[in-house]
Short mmCIF file of C-alpha atoms and ligand atoms in Angstrom, two decimals:
data_model
loop_
_atom_site.label_atom_id
_atom_site.label_comp_id
_atom_site.label_asym_id
_atom_site.label_seq_id
_atom_site.Cartn_x
_atom_site.Cartn_y
_atom_site.Cartn_z
CA MET P 30 -126.21 -221.47 47.18
CA GLU P 31 -127.36 -224.41 43.93
CA ILE P 32 -124.39 -224.08 41.49
CA LEU P 33 -126.18 -225.10 38.51
CA LYS P 34 -124.65 -227.05 35.51
CA ASN P 35 -125.69 -226.54 31.43
CA TYR P 36 -127.98 -223.67 32.24
CA SER P 37 -130.35 -222.30 29.33
CA LEU P 38 -129.78 -219.11 29.14
CA LYS P 39 -132.65 -217.80 26.50
CA ALA P 40 -134.84 -216.93 28.37
CA LEU P 41 -132.44 -214.53 30.58
CA ASN P 42 -131.38 -212.50 28.08
CA SER P 43 -133.64 -209.98 26.47
CA PHE P 44 -132.40 -210.57 22.81
CA ALA P 45 -133.81 -214.20 23.87
CA ILE P 46 -130.62 -216.20 22.15
CA ASN P 47 -130.46 -219.99 23.05
CA VAL P 48 -127.25 -219.93 24.18
CA ASP P 49 -126.08 -222.23 28.05
CA ALA P 50 -124.07 -221.29 30.57
CA LYS P 51 -122.12 -223.99 31.45
CA TYR P 52 -122.51 -222.99 35.80
CA PHE P 53 -125.05 -220.75 36.31
CA ALA P 54 -126.07 -218.95 40.11
CA ARG P 55 -128.02 -216.88 41.84
CA VAL P 56 -126.35 -214.93 44.33
CA ALA P 57 -129.33 -213.10 47.09
CA SER P 58 -126.84 -212.72 49.78
CA MET P 59 -123.32 -212.07 50.70
CA LYS P 60 -122.81 -215.35 51.81
CA ASP P 61 -123.63 -216.60 48.72
CA LEU P 62 -121.59 -214.49 46.56
CA LEU P 63 -118.19 -215.24 48.78
CA GLU P 64 -119.51 -218.82 48.10
CA VAL P 65 -119.52 -217.95 43.97
CA LYS P 66 -115.71 -216.38 44.42
CA ASP P 67 -114.58 -219.63 46.40
CA PHE P 68 -115.71 -221.51 43.20
CA ILE P 69 -114.71 -219.48 40.77
CA VAL P 70 -110.98 -219.48 42.65
CA LYS P 71 -111.38 -223.17 42.82
CA ASN P 72 -112.22 -223.98 39.30
CA ASN P 73 -110.14 -220.82 37.32
CA CYS P 74 -113.38 -220.17 35.91
CA GLN P 75 -114.51 -217.17 34.24
CA PHE P 76 -117.33 -215.03 35.36
CA MET P 77 -120.16 -212.34 34.36
CA ILE P 78 -122.99 -210.58 36.78
CA LEU P 79 -126.36 -210.63 35.10
CA GLY P 80 -128.86 -208.54 36.47
CA GLY P 81 -132.27 -208.18 33.87
CA GLY P 82 -130.54 -209.89 30.53
CA SER P 83 -131.65 -206.59 28.53
CA ASN P 84 -128.20 -205.47 27.84
CA ILE P 85 -126.22 -207.83 26.96
CA LEU P 86 -125.90 -209.99 23.60
CA PHE P 87 -124.41 -213.10 24.02
CA MET P 88 -121.86 -215.10 21.25
CA ASN P 89 -122.00 -218.28 22.13
CA ASP P 90 -122.18 -220.97 25.26
CA TYR P 91 -120.50 -219.02 28.05
CA ASP P 92 -117.93 -221.49 29.35
CA GLY P 93 -117.92 -220.11 32.76
CA ILE P 94 -120.20 -219.24 35.76
CA ILE P 95 -123.25 -216.68 35.03
CA VAL P 96 -124.52 -214.77 38.41
CA SER P 97 -127.58 -213.61 38.14
CA ASN P 98 -128.27 -211.15 40.44
CA ASN P 99 -131.01 -211.27 43.08
CA LEU P 100 -130.22 -209.43 45.94
CA SER P 101 -134.05 -207.34 47.42
CA GLY P 102 -134.90 -204.87 49.13
CA ILE P 103 -135.85 -200.88 49.42
CA GLU P 104 -135.21 -199.09 52.44
CA ILE P 105 -135.55 -195.51 53.16
CA LEU P 106 -132.21 -194.02 54.32
CA GLY P 107 -133.54 -190.32 55.98
CA GLU P 108 -134.14 -187.10 54.77
CA ASP P 109 -134.05 -183.21 54.39
CA GLU P 110 -136.14 -180.62 53.59
CA ASN P 111 -136.06 -181.28 50.49
CA HIS P 112 -135.08 -185.11 49.37
CA VAL P 113 -135.73 -188.38 50.34
CA TYR P 114 -132.34 -191.15 50.51
CA VAL P 115 -133.39 -194.43 49.43
CA LYS P 116 -131.03 -197.34 48.71
CA ALA P 117 -132.50 -199.76 46.75
CA GLN P 118 -130.31 -203.58 46.40
CA ALA P 119 -129.33 -203.62 43.50
CA GLY P 120 -131.03 -207.16 42.10
CA GLU P 121 -134.50 -205.24 42.14
CA ASN P 122 -136.30 -204.68 39.38
CA TRP P 123 -135.67 -201.01 37.49
CA ASP P 124 -139.00 -200.44 36.92
CA ASP P 125 -140.92 -202.41 39.62
CA PHE P 126 -138.30 -199.71 42.24
CA VAL P 127 -139.80 -196.72 39.47
CA SER P 128 -143.33 -197.75 40.56
CA TRP P 129 -142.62 -197.78 44.25
CA CYS P 130 -141.00 -194.86 43.87
CA VAL P 131 -144.26 -193.13 42.36
CA GLU P 132 -146.45 -194.76 44.37
CA ASN P 133 -145.29 -193.03 47.95
CA ASN P 134 -144.87 -189.70 45.93
CA LEU P 135 -141.17 -190.09 46.11
CA ALA P 136 -140.03 -187.67 42.08
CA GLY P 137 -137.88 -188.18 39.71
CA LEU P 138 -137.18 -191.77 38.06
CA GLU P 139 -140.70 -191.73 36.39
CA ASN P 140 -138.91 -190.42 33.15
CA LEU P 141 -137.30 -193.56 33.55
CA SER P 142 -140.35 -195.87 33.26
CA LEU P 143 -140.61 -198.91 31.66
CA ILE P 144 -136.62 -199.56 31.32
CA PRO P 145 -135.88 -203.19 31.70
CA GLY P 146 -133.52 -204.35 34.13
CA SER P 147 -132.67 -204.24 36.94
CA VAL P 148 -131.87 -201.06 39.56
CA GLY P 149 -127.39 -202.97 39.84
CA ALA P 150 -127.55 -202.14 36.42
CA SER P 151 -128.81 -198.95 36.46
CA PRO P 152 -125.26 -197.17 36.78
CA ILE P 153 -122.94 -199.42 34.59
CA GLN P 154 -125.09 -197.12 31.57
CA ASN P 155 -126.29 -194.53 33.20
CA ILE P 156 -129.32 -195.20 32.14
CA GLY P 157 -131.10 -192.45 30.52
CA ALA P 158 -134.56 -191.75 28.37
CA TYR P 159 -136.83 -188.31 28.07
CA GLY P 160 -134.56 -186.27 29.47
CA VAL P 161 -133.89 -187.64 32.46
CA GLU P 162 -131.36 -189.78 33.20
CA MET P 163 -129.88 -192.00 36.21
CA LYS P 164 -126.64 -190.30 36.90
CA ASP P 165 -129.71 -187.13 38.37
CA HIS P 166 -130.62 -188.54 41.16
CA PHE P 167 -127.72 -190.82 41.84
CA VAL P 168 -125.56 -190.60 45.89
CA GLU P 169 -123.61 -193.77 46.13
CA LEU P 170 -123.20 -197.17 44.98
CA GLU P 171 -122.05 -200.03 47.81
CA ALA P 172 -119.52 -202.79 45.35
CA PHE P 173 -118.20 -206.08 46.36
CA GLN P 174 -114.91 -205.76 44.49
CA TRP P 175 -113.63 -209.57 43.56
CA GLU P 176 -110.13 -209.20 43.59
CA ASN P 177 -109.98 -208.68 47.63
CA SER P 178 -113.49 -209.22 48.79
CA LYS P 179 -113.89 -206.31 49.90
CA VAL P 180 -117.32 -203.69 49.46
CA GLN P 181 -116.54 -200.29 49.11
CA ALA P 182 -118.57 -197.10 48.18
CA TYR P 183 -118.54 -195.61 45.32
CA SER P 184 -119.18 -191.77 44.83
CA TYR P 185 -121.16 -190.03 42.55
CA ASP P 186 -117.46 -188.61 40.87
CA ASP P 187 -115.63 -191.70 41.27
CA CYS P 188 -117.99 -193.37 38.86
CA GLN P 189 -117.30 -191.24 35.92
CA PHE P 190 -120.81 -191.01 35.12
CA GLY P 191 -121.20 -190.09 31.18
CA TYR P 192 -123.69 -190.50 27.95
CA ARG P 193 -124.15 -195.26 27.99
CA ASN P 194 -121.39 -194.84 29.72
CA SER P 195 -119.49 -194.63 33.70
CA ILE P 196 -116.62 -196.19 35.32
CA PHE P 197 -118.08 -199.75 35.11
CA LYS P 198 -117.75 -199.79 31.74
CA ASN P 199 -114.30 -198.58 31.48
CA GLU P 200 -111.65 -199.47 34.11
CA GLN P 201 -113.77 -200.68 36.49
CA LYS P 202 -115.07 -203.91 34.00
CA GLY P 203 -116.09 -207.02 35.26
CA LYS P 204 -114.12 -205.70 38.06
CA VAL P 205 -116.57 -205.64 41.07
CA VAL P 206 -120.61 -206.32 41.30
CA ILE P 207 -122.78 -203.68 41.82
CA LEU P 208 -124.27 -204.47 45.12
CA SER P 209 -126.92 -201.29 45.91
CA VAL P 210 -127.46 -198.50 44.87
CA THR P 211 -128.84 -194.78 46.71
CA PHE P 212 -131.17 -192.45 45.38
CA ARG P 213 -132.10 -188.90 46.30
CA LEU P 214 -135.79 -188.16 45.26
CA ASP P 215 -137.62 -185.37 45.39
CA LYS P 216 -140.56 -184.66 47.92
CA LYS P 217 -141.56 -181.08 45.58
CA PRO P 218 -141.42 -182.41 42.16
CA ILE P 219 -139.53 -180.64 38.90
CA PHE P 220 -142.04 -182.16 36.28
CA LYS P 221 -139.72 -183.23 33.04
CA THR P 222 -141.63 -182.48 30.30
CA ALA P 223 -140.80 -180.98 27.30
CA TYR P 224 -138.72 -184.08 26.09
CA GLY P 225 -140.25 -186.75 23.83
CA ALA P 226 -144.08 -184.83 23.24
CA ILE P 227 -144.78 -185.85 27.24
CA GLN P 228 -146.82 -182.67 27.27
CA GLU P 229 -148.57 -184.34 24.45
CA GLU P 230 -149.38 -187.47 25.28
CA ILE P 231 -150.27 -186.71 28.67
CA LYS P 232 -153.16 -184.48 27.25
CA ARG P 233 -153.45 -187.50 24.41
CA ILE P 234 -154.71 -190.17 27.27
CA GLY P 235 -156.74 -187.07 29.10
CA ILE P 236 -154.33 -187.51 32.75
CA GLU P 237 -153.94 -183.77 33.54
CA PRO P 238 -153.58 -182.23 36.12
CA ILE P 239 -149.72 -183.59 35.83
CA SER P 240 -148.36 -185.58 38.43
CA ILE P 241 -145.69 -188.11 38.28
CA LYS P 242 -148.00 -190.89 38.31
CA ALA P 243 -149.07 -189.20 34.98
CA ILE P 244 -145.53 -188.32 33.54
CA ARG P 245 -144.90 -192.22 34.20
CA ASP P 246 -148.49 -193.23 31.91
CA ALA P 247 -147.35 -190.78 30.01
CA VAL P 248 -143.37 -192.52 29.44
CA ILE P 249 -145.24 -195.38 29.70
CA SER P 250 -147.80 -195.04 26.70
CA ILE P 251 -144.70 -193.36 23.70
CA ARG P 252 -142.93 -196.65 25.08
CA GLU P 253 -145.37 -199.26 24.20
CA SER P 254 -145.91 -197.11 21.19
CA LYS P 255 -142.44 -197.30 20.10
CA LEU P 256 -140.09 -199.70 21.49
CA PRO P 257 -140.85 -204.11 21.13
CA ASP P 258 -142.03 -205.62 24.18
CA PRO P 259 -139.03 -207.96 24.60
CA GLU P 260 -142.13 -210.74 25.75
CA ASP P 261 -143.37 -210.57 22.30
CA ILE P 262 -139.55 -210.74 20.05
CA GLY P 263 -136.12 -210.61 21.07
CA ASN P 264 -134.46 -207.10 21.20
CA ALA P 265 -132.14 -204.98 23.23
CA GLY P 266 -133.69 -201.44 22.89
CA SER P 267 -130.68 -199.32 21.56
CA PHE P 268 -128.54 -201.37 19.57
CA PHE P 269 -126.07 -198.02 19.16
CA LYS P 270 -125.43 -195.28 20.87
CA ASN P 271 -126.94 -191.50 19.33
CA PRO P 272 -123.03 -190.73 18.15
CA VAL P 273 -121.73 -186.84 18.73
CA ILE P 274 -120.21 -185.16 15.39
CA THR P 275 -118.45 -182.01 15.33
CA GLU P 276 -120.10 -178.77 14.14
CA ASN P 277 -118.25 -178.46 10.88
CA HIS P 278 -119.34 -182.36 10.40
CA TYR P 279 -122.49 -181.66 11.27
CA GLN P 280 -122.73 -178.10 9.25
CA SER P 281 -121.57 -180.18 6.34
CA LEU P 282 -123.34 -183.26 6.22
CA LYS P 283 -126.83 -180.33 7.09
CA LYS P 284 -126.08 -179.37 3.82
CA THR P 285 -126.66 -182.48 2.16
CA TYR P 286 -129.72 -183.76 4.67
CA PRO P 287 -131.81 -180.47 5.44
CA LYS P 288 -133.95 -182.58 7.72
CA ILE P 289 -131.07 -184.21 9.27
CA VAL P 290 -131.95 -184.73 13.48
CA SER P 291 -129.81 -183.94 16.04
CA TYR P 292 -128.95 -182.12 19.15
CA LYS P 293 -126.76 -179.46 20.02
CA LEU P 294 -124.58 -179.90 23.21
CA PRO P 295 -123.30 -177.32 25.33
CA ASP P 296 -119.91 -177.77 23.55
CA GLY P 297 -121.38 -176.87 20.74
CA SER P 298 -120.74 -180.37 19.05
CA HIS P 299 -124.22 -182.55 17.66
CA LYS P 300 -125.90 -185.41 18.94
CA LEU P 301 -127.53 -187.48 16.02
CA ALA P 302 -130.32 -189.53 16.08
CA ALA P 303 -129.06 -192.42 15.05
CA GLY P 304 -132.11 -193.54 13.75
CA TRP P 305 -132.41 -191.86 11.69
CA LEU P 306 -129.36 -192.12 10.13
CA ILE P 307 -129.51 -195.75 10.08
CA ASP P 308 -133.63 -195.39 8.98
CA GLN P 309 -131.95 -193.52 5.98
CA ALA P 310 -130.14 -195.85 5.24
CA GLY P 311 -132.34 -197.74 4.17
CA TRP P 312 -132.19 -200.09 6.87
CA LYS P 313 -135.34 -200.10 9.50
CA GLY P 314 -137.81 -203.21 8.59
CA LYS P 315 -134.90 -204.86 7.53
CA ARG P 316 -135.09 -208.57 7.95
CA GLU P 317 -132.30 -211.36 7.35
CA GLY P 318 -132.78 -214.62 7.98
CA ASP P 319 -134.37 -214.30 12.10
CA ALA P 320 -132.05 -210.98 12.58
CA GLY P 321 -133.86 -207.47 11.41
CA VAL P 322 -134.13 -204.07 12.15
CA HIS P 323 -137.24 -203.08 13.83
CA GLU P 324 -139.86 -201.61 11.76
CA LYS P 325 -140.89 -198.42 13.97
CA GLN P 326 -137.50 -197.70 15.10
CA ALA P 327 -134.54 -198.51 12.96
CA LEU P 328 -132.37 -198.16 16.47
CA VAL P 329 -133.84 -201.59 17.51
CA LEU P 330 -132.00 -204.35 16.50
CA VAL P 331 -134.45 -207.51 16.42
CA ASN P 332 -134.43 -211.58 16.77
CA TYR P 333 -137.29 -212.92 14.96
CA ARG P 334 -136.96 -216.08 16.34
CA ASN P 335 -133.78 -218.26 16.41
CA ALA P 336 -131.67 -215.66 15.69
CA THR P 337 -127.68 -216.17 16.12
CA GLY P 338 -125.30 -213.36 18.36
CA LEU P 339 -123.44 -213.80 15.15
CA GLU P 340 -126.35 -213.71 13.12
CA ILE P 341 -126.95 -209.93 14.58
CA ILE P 342 -123.48 -208.86 14.74
CA GLN P 343 -122.94 -209.26 11.38
CA LEU P 344 -126.03 -207.24 10.18
CA ALA P 345 -124.71 -204.11 12.74
CA ALA P 346 -121.45 -204.45 11.28
CA LYS P 347 -124.14 -204.22 8.05
CA ILE P 348 -125.45 -201.11 9.46
CA GLU P 349 -121.90 -199.55 10.53
CA GLN P 350 -120.46 -199.17 6.87
CA SER P 351 -123.47 -197.48 5.55
CA VAL P 352 -123.97 -195.37 8.04
CA LYS P 353 -120.00 -194.54 7.72
CA GLU P 354 -120.48 -194.30 3.91
CA LEU P 355 -123.07 -192.19 4.00
CA PHE P 356 -122.45 -189.69 6.87
CA ASN P 357 -119.24 -190.68 7.62
CA VAL P 358 -119.74 -191.38 10.59
CA ASP P 359 -118.74 -194.21 13.04
CA LEU P 360 -121.58 -195.69 14.92
CA GLU P 361 -120.59 -197.21 18.74
CA ARG P 362 -122.21 -200.05 20.30
CA GLU P 363 -124.53 -199.82 23.16
CA VAL P 364 -125.47 -203.28 23.17
CA ASN P 365 -122.51 -205.27 26.01
CA VAL P 366 -121.54 -208.11 23.31
CA VAL P 367 -120.03 -211.26 25.05
CA PHE P 368 -117.69 -213.61 23.93
CA GLY P 369 -118.45 -216.92 26.20
CA SER P 370 -114.63 -218.79 25.65
P1 FAD K 5 -127.99 -206.68 32.17
O1 FAD K 5 -128.58 -206.93 30.74
O2 FAD K 5 -128.00 -207.70 32.92
O3 FAD K 5 -125.93 -206.23 31.44
C1 FAD K 5 -125.73 -205.07 31.31
C2 FAD K 5 -123.93 -205.55 31.78
O4 FAD K 5 -124.45 -204.96 33.52
C3 FAD K 5 -123.37 -206.69 31.81
O5 FAD K 5 -122.10 -205.74 31.25
C4 FAD K 5 -123.32 -206.81 33.13
O6 FAD K 5 -122.50 -207.77 33.61
C5 FAD K 5 -123.41 -205.91 34.43
N1 FAD K 5 -123.69 -205.66 35.85
C6 FAD K 5 -125.19 -206.20 35.29
N2 FAD K 5 -125.45 -206.12 36.56
C7 FAD K 5 -124.59 -205.55 37.25
C8 FAD K 5 -124.42 -205.93 38.94
N3 FAD K 5 -125.02 -205.91 39.93
N4 FAD K 5 -123.33 -205.27 38.89
C9 FAD K 5 -121.98 -205.74 38.48
N5 FAD K 5 -122.14 -205.54 36.32
C10 FAD K 5 -123.68 -205.50 36.42
N6 FAD K 5 -131.93 -198.15 28.43
C11 FAD K 5 -131.48 -197.03 28.19
O7 FAD K 5 -130.89 -197.01 29.24
N7 FAD K 5 -132.36 -196.00 28.37
C12 FAD K 5 -133.51 -196.78 27.11
O8 FAD K 5 -135.04 -196.04 27.20
C13 FAD K 5 -133.35 -198.25 27.86
N8 FAD K 5 -134.23 -198.74 26.96
C14 FAD K 5 -134.83 -200.23 26.68
C15 FAD K 5 -135.50 -200.81 26.05
C16 FAD K 5 -136.08 -202.45 25.60
C17 FAD K 5 -137.50 -202.64 25.44
C18 FAD K 5 -134.55 -203.00 26.41
C19 FAD K 5 -134.58 -204.38 25.67
C20 FAD K 5 -133.50 -202.25 26.97
C21 FAD K 5 -133.13 -200.42 27.20
N9 FAD K 5 -132.43 -200.19 27.72
C22 FAD K 5 -132.52 -198.50 27.63
C23 FAD K 5 -131.09 -200.90 27.92
C24 FAD K 5 -130.89 -202.23 29.67
O9 FAD K 5 -132.61 -202.14 29.64
C25 FAD K 5 -130.68 -201.22 30.26
O10 FAD K 5 -128.91 -201.06 30.06
C26 FAD K 5 -130.56 -201.74 31.57
O11 FAD K 5 -130.20 -200.53 32.89
C27 FAD K 5 -129.64 -202.93 31.49
O12 FAD K 5 -130.08 -203.74 32.53
P2 FAD K 5 -130.31 -205.22 33.02
O13 FAD K 5 -130.07 -205.82 34.75
O14 FAD K 5 -130.99 -205.99 32.15
O15 FAD K 5 -128.19 -205.46 32.58
N1 EPU K 6 -135.74 -191.36 13.91
C1 EPU K 6 -136.08 -192.09 12.89
N2 EPU K 6 -136.02 -192.99 12.28
C2 EPU K 6 -136.18 -194.04 13.71
C3 EPU K 6 -135.93 -194.16 14.72
C4 EPU K 6 -135.65 -192.63 14.91
O1 EPU K 6 -136.09 -190.95 12.35
O2 EPU K 6 -136.56 -195.38 12.57
C5 EPU K 6 -136.15 -190.69 14.76
C6 EPU K 6 -137.21 -190.01 15.42
O3 EPU K 6 -138.33 -189.66 14.71
C7 EPU K 6 -136.59 -188.58 16.51
C8 EPU K 6 -135.28 -189.36 16.08
O4 EPU K 6 -134.64 -189.80 15.75
O5 EPU K 6 -136.67 -187.88 15.63
C9 EPU K 6 -134.95 -190.15 18.21
O6 EPU K 6 -135.70 -190.61 17.90
P1 EPU K 6 -136.51 -191.48 19.73
O7 EPU K 6 -137.07 -190.35 20.35
O8 EPU K 6 -137.07 -192.61 19.56
O9 EPU K 6 -135.38 -191.79 20.51
P2 EPU K 6 -133.24 -192.44 19.78
O10 EPU K 6 -132.80 -191.43 20.07
O11 EPU K 6 -133.49 -193.00 19.40
C10 EPU K 6 -133.10 -192.30 22.53
C11 EPU K 6 -131.93 -193.59 23.54
C12 EPU K 6 -133.59 -194.39 23.76
C13 EPU K 6 -134.33 -193.69 25.19
C14 EPU K 6 -134.62 -192.43 24.36
C15 EPU K 6 -136.07 -192.05 24.86
C16 EPU K 6 -130.41 -193.89 23.26
C17 EPU K 6 -129.56 -195.02 22.03
N3 EPU K 6 -131.30 -194.63 22.81
O12 EPU K 6 -133.35 -193.23 21.66
O13 EPU K 6 -133.05 -195.70 24.68
O14 EPU K 6 -135.32 -194.64 25.37
O15 EPU K 6 -134.01 -191.85 23.23
O16 EPU K 6 -135.11 -190.88 25.35
O17 EPU K 6 -129.96 -192.81 23.35
C18 EPU K 6 -131.47 -197.45 25.05
O18 EPU K 6 -130.61 -196.81 25.21
O19 EPU K 6 -131.81 -198.80 24.99
C19 EPU K 6 -132.72 -196.81 24.70
C20 EPU K 6 -134.08 -197.27 23.94
#
């Protein structure tokens, strides 16, 4: 395995921020990973695992080693009456994996079609879309522990999944390399079409009768109409999480803003659509230099060409301030901000 020096990361992060890594390595086996660990110990440098680079914002050059995850392979482990158990290596592309499941009539992940990134990153923020979260089909994962070089299995409970959250964004942040993830997929599909107009989209594009392939096609079509393609314009999907507020706070906002978009959660709190808040605050389509707010989806910040991480964060800070002033709501960033030195 080669360790490259002064390696450009521009093509490896979906925000297309133009930064370099002091060192860069592609890891395709446990042997490679152990070599990288050796290098880190000898050089006493910082390190970061990179998947598809679709949920990170680099603030500056990375003064350490970026470890690109290239572990590949998909394996059927077994089945029972209703399920098939599939293990995917962490470096597999997420959407290729979803496509593989759909082609093999294995149901469950089709609503998560076209989410960029790797299988290995899917548990980090428990990716979600269109009424499904990764955790709904998660069985376990295997992770390499940097501290002792052991491989440890994490069960569903170990991972502490939440909305765009897990133990890997908290206590275990930066301490492990996720090597593989095992999923439980359904032999008999349970179609989830209530969320985000999937049913209407299926009718509109004339792909009835319903099937997991029809849901995948509908989700892809909805996503392509709303979200900017990182190939055309740099972005990392939703920049912020949808904030959760109390019933009292919600009722007082509702009086002033009768059209506020929210979803009531089982515990009585309300999840607000951050895109609606940012839109109402007048930010949709705004541009400051090469940093901007997407014209169709105010929750997505974009890099028109040469924005720096700092310019994106400065724009994000102004948006946070506006939303706080108008609605008394704190926005939390979904994107992982990486300070390279
Ligand atoms: P990266 O950006 O490479 O890494 C993210 C973080 O995970 C980093 O901290 C990294 O160090 C860590 N990491 C990555 N791989 C590993 C590993 N193997 N072991 C340990 N740590 C690791 N997300 C959603 O949830 N729902 C959506 O609908 C959605 N839509 C999106 C649309 C667009 C256009 C874009 C650009 C992004 C979207 N995202 C969405 C965000 C993103 O796709 C997900 O967060 C995805 O899981 C990131 O995967 P990645 O491989 O690119 O991770
Ligand atoms: N809205 C506006 N103006 C905007 C954007 C949105 O008024 O500029 C309104 C919409 O009209 C809609 C509501 O806000 O009523 C919600 O919008 P949308 O359906 O586009 O979903 P979202 O809440 O903005 C979330 C996820 C996405 C995921 C979609 C679909 C978060 C932070 N984002 O977006 O995930 O794909 O739902 O399930 O939860 C990501 O995490 O990166 C991501 C893209």
